[in-house]
Amino acid sequence: QIPICYGNLAYWQGSKAEPTKTHKWTAFIRGCQNEDLSHFIKKVVFNLHSSFDKPKRTCDTQPYEVTEFGWGEFELSIKIYFVDASERPVELFHHMKLYPLDGSTQVKKKP
């Protein structure tokens, strides 16, 4: 068995960014040690906030991730489908975080 990690990374785009694109973010599913998950994951479906163009995003191959620009935090669902059809899909929920939890200053970084 391989543990699966999920979450997001977010990068502030600086004070000159468009008001609706203040952050570049990536939501992901991966092996906790970056293991190859393709031998047991068939696909991953990310359901973003309805304000995004095509909020349902499907990844059939690694990396299982979605990158977008945005300004607000929201809950997204992540549904994992397995190669073994007898395994039921697993649905996870993740709160997309753009801002530091500790209130510290954001640093502009390029992913």
PDB file of C-alpha atoms in Angstrom:
ATOM      1  CA  GLN A   1       0.000   0.000   0.000  1.00  0.00           C
ATOM      2  CA  ILE A   2       1.132   3.518  -0.817  1.00  0.00           C
ATOM      3  CA  PRO A   3      -0.149   6.483   1.185  1.00  0.00           C
ATOM      4  CA  ILE A   4      -1.771   9.201  -0.927  1.00  0.00           C
ATOM      5  CA  CYS A   5      -1.325  12.889  -0.112  1.00  0.00           C
ATOM      6  CA  TYR A   6      -3.553  15.685  -1.311  1.00  0.00           C
ATOM      7  CA  GLY A   7      -3.562  19.434  -0.899  1.00  0.00           C
ATOM      8  CA  ASN A   8      -2.629  22.624  -2.667  1.00  0.00           C
ATOM      9  CA  LEU A   9       0.167  25.106  -3.187  1.00  0.00           C
ATOM     10  CA  ALA A  10      -0.546  28.803  -3.770  1.00  0.00           C
ATOM     11  CA  TYR A  11       1.708  31.639  -4.925  1.00  0.00           C
ATOM     12  CA  TRP A  12       0.849  35.308  -4.575  1.00  0.00           C
ATOM     13  CA  GLN A  13       1.255  37.070  -7.930  1.00  0.00           C
ATOM     14  CA  GLY A  14       2.236  40.454  -6.493  1.00  0.00           C
ATOM     15  CA  SER A  15       0.526  43.795  -6.046  1.00  0.00           C
ATOM     16  CA  LYS A  16       0.196  44.362  -9.810  1.00  0.00           C
ATOM     17  CA  ALA A  17      -1.828  41.194 -10.404  1.00  0.00           C
ATOM     18  CA  GLU A  18      -5.367  41.429 -11.740  1.00  0.00           C
ATOM     19  CA  PRO A  19      -7.900  41.557  -8.868  1.00  0.00           C
ATOM     20  CA  THR A  20      -9.373  38.174  -9.859  1.00  0.00           C
ATOM     21  CA  LYS A  21      -5.944  36.545 -10.353  1.00  0.00           C
ATOM     22  CA  THR A  22      -4.035  37.386  -7.183  1.00  0.00           C
ATOM     23  CA  HIS A  23      -2.751  33.821  -6.743  1.00  0.00           C
ATOM     24  CA  LYS A  24      -1.541  30.976  -8.915  1.00  0.00           C
ATOM     25  CA  TRP A  25      -2.465  27.695  -7.247  1.00  0.00           C
ATOM     26  CA  THR A  26      -2.150  23.977  -7.836  1.00  0.00           C
ATOM     27  CA  ALA A  27      -4.387  21.321  -6.267  1.00  0.00           C
ATOM     28  CA  PHE A  28      -2.883  17.830  -6.314  1.00  0.00           C
ATOM     29  CA  ILE A  29      -2.999  14.140  -5.484  1.00  0.00           C
ATOM     30  CA  ARG A  30       0.362  12.380  -5.206  1.00  0.00           C
ATOM     31  CA  GLY A  31       2.285   9.718  -3.393  1.00  0.00           C
ATOM     32  CA  CYS A  32       3.593  11.101  -0.101  1.00  0.00           C
ATOM     33  CA  GLN A  33       7.111  10.217  -1.223  1.00  0.00           C
ATOM     34  CA  ASN A  34       6.338  11.070  -4.891  1.00  0.00           C
ATOM     35  CA  GLU A  35       5.699   7.418  -5.716  1.00  0.00           C
ATOM     36  CA  ASP A  36       4.197   6.432  -9.058  1.00  0.00           C
ATOM     37  CA  LEU A  37       0.448   6.075  -8.470  1.00  0.00           C
ATOM     38  CA  SER A  38      -0.504   5.232 -12.060  1.00  0.00           C
ATOM     39  CA  HIS A  39      -0.423   1.481 -11.458  1.00  0.00           C
ATOM     40  CA  PHE A  40      -3.508   1.737  -9.216  1.00  0.00           C
ATOM     41  CA  ILE A  41      -5.130   5.131  -9.990  1.00  0.00           C
ATOM     42  CA  LYS A  42      -7.099   5.233 -13.240  1.00  0.00           C
ATOM     43  CA  LYS A  43      -8.053   8.916 -13.077  1.00  0.00           C
ATOM     44  CA  VAL A  44      -8.645  11.809 -10.714  1.00  0.00           C
ATOM     45  CA  VAL A  45     -11.531  14.284 -11.095  1.00  0.00           C
ATOM     46  CA  PHE A  46     -11.204  17.722  -9.503  1.00  0.00           C
ATOM     47  CA  ASN A  47     -14.456  19.669  -9.017  1.00  0.00           C
ATOM     48  CA  LEU A  48     -13.595  23.341  -8.647  1.00  0.00           C
ATOM     49  CA  HIS A  49     -15.813  26.251  -7.643  1.00  0.00           C
ATOM     50  CA  SER A  50     -18.580  26.871 -10.185  1.00  0.00           C
ATOM     51  CA  SER A  51     -17.114  30.293 -11.061  1.00  0.00           C
ATOM     52  CA  PHE A  52     -14.238  28.604 -12.945  1.00  0.00           C
ATOM     53  CA  ASP A  53     -14.474  27.879 -16.650  1.00  0.00           C
ATOM     54  CA  LYS A  54     -15.010  24.110 -16.910  1.00  0.00           C
ATOM     55  CA  PRO A  55     -15.034  23.485 -13.137  1.00  0.00           C
ATOM     56  CA  LYS A  56     -14.872  19.696 -13.604  1.00  0.00           C
ATOM     57  CA  ARG A  57     -11.274  18.748 -14.493  1.00  0.00           C
ATOM     58  CA  THR A  58     -10.161  15.185 -15.188  1.00  0.00           C
ATOM     59  CA  CYS A  59      -6.564  13.927 -15.038  1.00  0.00           C
ATOM     60  CA  ASP A  60      -6.063  10.535 -16.687  1.00  0.00           C
ATOM     61  CA  THR A  61      -2.284  10.520 -16.204  1.00  0.00           C
ATOM     62  CA  GLN A  62       0.247  11.780 -13.696  1.00  0.00           C
ATOM     63  CA  PRO A  63       0.731  14.376 -12.451  1.00  0.00           C
ATOM     64  CA  TYR A  64      -2.750  14.362 -10.953  1.00  0.00           C
ATOM     65  CA  GLU A  65      -3.053  18.104 -10.496  1.00  0.00           C
ATOM     66  CA  VAL A  66      -4.868  21.228 -11.639  1.00  0.00           C
ATOM     67  CA  THR A  67      -3.299  24.692 -11.841  1.00  0.00           C
ATOM     68  CA  GLU A  68      -5.337  27.891 -12.030  1.00  0.00           C
ATOM     69  CA  PHE A  69      -5.356  31.561 -11.081  1.00  0.00           C
ATOM     70  CA  GLY A  70      -7.818  32.975  -8.580  1.00  0.00           C
ATOM     71  CA  TRP A  71      -8.434  35.303  -5.660  1.00  0.00           C
ATOM     72  CA  GLY A  72     -10.627  33.408  -3.190  1.00  0.00           C
ATOM     73  CA  GLU A  73     -10.563  30.287  -1.100  1.00  0.00           C
ATOM     74  CA  PHE A  74     -13.158  27.548  -1.602  1.00  0.00           C
ATOM     75  CA  GLU A  75     -13.852  23.867  -0.995  1.00  0.00           C
ATOM     76  CA  LEU A  76     -13.162  21.511  -3.872  1.00  0.00           C
ATOM     77  CA  SER A  77     -13.879  17.833  -4.215  1.00  0.00           C
ATOM     78  CA  ILE A  78     -11.379  15.333  -5.534  1.00  0.00           C
ATOM     79  CA  LYS A  79     -12.639  11.949  -6.736  1.00  0.00           C
ATOM     80  CA  ILE A  80     -10.123   9.136  -7.239  1.00  0.00           C
ATOM     81  CA  TYR A  81     -10.993   6.259  -9.579  1.00  0.00           C
ATOM     82  CA  PHE A  82      -8.956   3.077  -9.349  1.00  0.00           C
ATOM     83  CA  VAL A  83      -7.617   0.746 -12.032  1.00  0.00           C
ATOM     84  CA  ASP A  84      -9.210  -2.171 -10.192  1.00  0.00           C
ATOM     85  CA  ALA A  85     -12.892  -1.725 -11.094  1.00  0.00           C
ATOM     86  CA  SER A  86     -13.933  -3.628  -7.948  1.00  0.00           C
ATOM     87  CA  GLU A  87     -12.562  -0.734  -5.857  1.00  0.00           C
ATOM     88  CA  ARG A  88     -15.139   1.985  -5.330  1.00  0.00           C
ATOM     89  CA  PRO A  89     -14.058   5.556  -6.135  1.00  0.00           C
ATOM     90  CA  VAL A  90     -12.988   7.662  -3.160  1.00  0.00           C
ATOM     91  CA  GLU A  91     -14.144  11.269  -2.830  1.00  0.00           C
ATOM     92  CA  LEU A  92     -12.113  13.739  -0.792  1.00  0.00           C
ATOM     93  CA  PHE A  93     -12.866  17.335   0.110  1.00  0.00           C
ATOM     94  CA  HIS A  94     -10.187  19.988   0.409  1.00  0.00           C
ATOM     95  CA  HIS A  95     -10.375  23.635   1.433  1.00  0.00           C
ATOM     96  CA  MET A  96      -8.286  25.565  -1.098  1.00  0.00           C
ATOM     97  CA  LYS A  97      -5.983  27.809   0.947  1.00  0.00           C
ATOM     98  CA  LEU A  98      -4.400  30.854  -0.694  1.00  0.00           C
ATOM     99  CA  TYR A  99      -3.366  32.854   2.346  1.00  0.00           C
ATOM    100  CA  PRO A 100      -0.916  31.862   5.118  1.00  0.00           C
ATOM    101  CA  LEU A 101      -2.660  30.385   8.154  1.00  0.00           C
ATOM    102  CA  ASP A 102      -0.474  32.315  10.579  1.00  0.00           C
ATOM    103  CA  GLY A 103      -1.213  35.731   9.029  1.00  0.00           C
ATOM    104  CA  SER A 104       2.404  36.141   7.901  1.00  0.00           C
ATOM    105  CA  THR A 105       3.320  38.232   4.876  1.00  0.00           C
ATOM    106  CA  GLN A 106       2.940  36.506   1.548  1.00  0.00           C
ATOM    107  CA  VAL A 107       6.047  36.119  -0.545  1.00  0.00           C
ATOM    108  CA  LYS A 108       5.835  36.266  -4.318  1.00  0.00           C
ATOM    109  CA  LYS A 109       7.241  33.057  -5.746  1.00  0.00           C
ATOM    110  CA  LYS A 110       7.002  31.473  -9.145  1.00  0.00           C
ATOM    111  CA  PRO A 111       6.035  27.790  -9.115  1.00  0.00           C
TER     112      PRO A 111
END
